[in-house]
Backbone as numpy.savetxt, mean C-alpha at the origin, in Angstrom:
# Nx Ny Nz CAx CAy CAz Cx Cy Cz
0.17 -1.64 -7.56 -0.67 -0.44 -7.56 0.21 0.81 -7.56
1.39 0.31 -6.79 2.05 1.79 -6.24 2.63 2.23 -7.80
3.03 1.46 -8.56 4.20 1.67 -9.87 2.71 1.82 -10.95
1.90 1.05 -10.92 0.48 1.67 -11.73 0.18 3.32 -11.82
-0.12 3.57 -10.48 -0.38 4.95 -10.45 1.08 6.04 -10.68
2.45 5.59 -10.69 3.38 6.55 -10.57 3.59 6.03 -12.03
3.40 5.82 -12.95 3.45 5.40 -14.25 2.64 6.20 -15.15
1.09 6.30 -14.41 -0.03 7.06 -15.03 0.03 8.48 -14.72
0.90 9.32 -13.78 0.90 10.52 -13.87 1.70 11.37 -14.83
1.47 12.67 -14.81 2.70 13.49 -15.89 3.34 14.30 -14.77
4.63 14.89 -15.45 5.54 15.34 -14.66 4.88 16.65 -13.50
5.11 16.70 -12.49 4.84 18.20 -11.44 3.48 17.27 -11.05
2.39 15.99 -11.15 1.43 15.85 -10.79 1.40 14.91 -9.66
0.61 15.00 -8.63 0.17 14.40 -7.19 -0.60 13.36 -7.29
-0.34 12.42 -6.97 -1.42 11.33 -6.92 -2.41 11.54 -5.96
-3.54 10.38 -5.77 -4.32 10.72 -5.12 -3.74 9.84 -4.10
-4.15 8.89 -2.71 -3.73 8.22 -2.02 -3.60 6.76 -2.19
-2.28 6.17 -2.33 -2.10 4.92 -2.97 -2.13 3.79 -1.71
-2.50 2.63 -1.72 -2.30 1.65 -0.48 -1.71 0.76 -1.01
-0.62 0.31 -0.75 -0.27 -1.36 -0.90 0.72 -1.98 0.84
0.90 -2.78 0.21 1.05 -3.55 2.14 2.17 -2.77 2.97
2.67 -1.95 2.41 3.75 -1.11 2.86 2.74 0.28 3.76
1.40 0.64 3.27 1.01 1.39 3.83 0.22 2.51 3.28
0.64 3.56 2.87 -0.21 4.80 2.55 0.26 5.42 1.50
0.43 6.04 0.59 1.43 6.64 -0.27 1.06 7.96 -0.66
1.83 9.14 -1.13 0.93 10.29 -1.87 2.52 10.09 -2.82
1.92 10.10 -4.26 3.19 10.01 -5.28 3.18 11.45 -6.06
4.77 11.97 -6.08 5.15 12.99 -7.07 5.85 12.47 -8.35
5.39 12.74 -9.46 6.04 12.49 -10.51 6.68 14.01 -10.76
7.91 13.87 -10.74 9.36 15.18 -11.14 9.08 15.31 -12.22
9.89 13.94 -13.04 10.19 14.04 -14.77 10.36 12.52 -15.36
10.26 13.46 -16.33 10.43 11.93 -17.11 11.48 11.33 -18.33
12.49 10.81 -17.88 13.92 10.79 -18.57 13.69 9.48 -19.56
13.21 9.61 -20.37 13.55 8.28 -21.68 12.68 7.34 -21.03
12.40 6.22 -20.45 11.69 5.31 -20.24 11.58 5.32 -18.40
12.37 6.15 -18.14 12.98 6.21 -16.30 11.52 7.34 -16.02
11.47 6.77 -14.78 10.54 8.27 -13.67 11.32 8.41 -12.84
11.18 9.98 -12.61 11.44 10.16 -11.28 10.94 10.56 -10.37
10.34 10.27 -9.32 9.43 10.44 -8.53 9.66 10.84 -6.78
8.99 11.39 -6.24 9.01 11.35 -4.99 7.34 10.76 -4.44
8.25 9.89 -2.58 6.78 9.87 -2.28 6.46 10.13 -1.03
5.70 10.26 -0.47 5.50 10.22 1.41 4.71 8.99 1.39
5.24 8.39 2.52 4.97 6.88 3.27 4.21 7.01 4.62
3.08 6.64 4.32 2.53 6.81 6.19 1.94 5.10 6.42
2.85 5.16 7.86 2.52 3.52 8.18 1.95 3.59 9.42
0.60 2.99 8.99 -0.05 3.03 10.71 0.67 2.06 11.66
0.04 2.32 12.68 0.46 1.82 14.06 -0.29 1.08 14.27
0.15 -0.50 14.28 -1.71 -1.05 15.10 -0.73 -1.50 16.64
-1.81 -1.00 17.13 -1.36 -1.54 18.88 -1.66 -2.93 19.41
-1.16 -3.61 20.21 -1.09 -4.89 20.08 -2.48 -5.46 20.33
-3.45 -4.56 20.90 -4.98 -5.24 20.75 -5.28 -5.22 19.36
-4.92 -4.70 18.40 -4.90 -4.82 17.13 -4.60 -5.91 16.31
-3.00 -5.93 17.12 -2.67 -6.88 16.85 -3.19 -8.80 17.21
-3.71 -9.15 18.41 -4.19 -9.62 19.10 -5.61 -9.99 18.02
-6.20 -9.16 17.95 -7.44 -9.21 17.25 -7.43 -10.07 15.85
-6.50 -9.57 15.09 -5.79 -9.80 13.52 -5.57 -11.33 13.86
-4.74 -11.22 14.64 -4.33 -12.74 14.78 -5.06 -13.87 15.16
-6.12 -13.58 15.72 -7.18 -14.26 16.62 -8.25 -14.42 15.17
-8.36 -13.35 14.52 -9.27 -13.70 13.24 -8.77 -14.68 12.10
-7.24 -14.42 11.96 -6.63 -14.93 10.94 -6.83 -16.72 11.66
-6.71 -16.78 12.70 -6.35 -18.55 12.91 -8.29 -18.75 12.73
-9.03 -18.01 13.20 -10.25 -18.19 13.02 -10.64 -19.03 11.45
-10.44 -17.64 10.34 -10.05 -18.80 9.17 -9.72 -19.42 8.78
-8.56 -19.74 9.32 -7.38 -20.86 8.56 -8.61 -22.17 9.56
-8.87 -22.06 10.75 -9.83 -23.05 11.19 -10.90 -23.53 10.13
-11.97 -22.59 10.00 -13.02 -22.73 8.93 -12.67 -23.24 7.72
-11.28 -23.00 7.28 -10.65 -23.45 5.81 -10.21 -24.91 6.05
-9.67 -25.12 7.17 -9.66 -26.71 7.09 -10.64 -27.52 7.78
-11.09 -26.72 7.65 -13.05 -27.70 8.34 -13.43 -27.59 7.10
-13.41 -27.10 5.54 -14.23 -27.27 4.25 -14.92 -26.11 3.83
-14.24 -24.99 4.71 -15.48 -23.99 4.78 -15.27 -23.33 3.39
């Protein structure tokens, strides 16, 4: 997604807000040199706190249960 959207902009333009498992993204496309971008980006990575965490984990074995019961 992240190289989709920094591919589809033109030079000086802002993306809108990108997600992939790394987190949050806002992409600058600079310029554009022959087949190269150059880009800038800001990265925002949430915080999950360990009841978060706790939770995630408690759901994830939840499925993997249901998946080997046939579900």
């Amino acid at each position: 997604e992240f190289e989709r959207v920094a591919y589809s902009l033109r030079p000086g333009e802002v993306s809108g807000i990108v997600e992939t498992s790394f987190g949050f993204h806002i992409i600058k496309l600079d310029k554009i040199r022959g087949p190269e971008r150059q880009a800038r980006h800001i990265l925002i990575q949430p915080e999950l706190t360990d009841a978060d965490r706790t939770r995630t984990e408690e759901r994830a074995r939840e499925v993997a249960e249901a998946l080997r019961g046939g579900a």
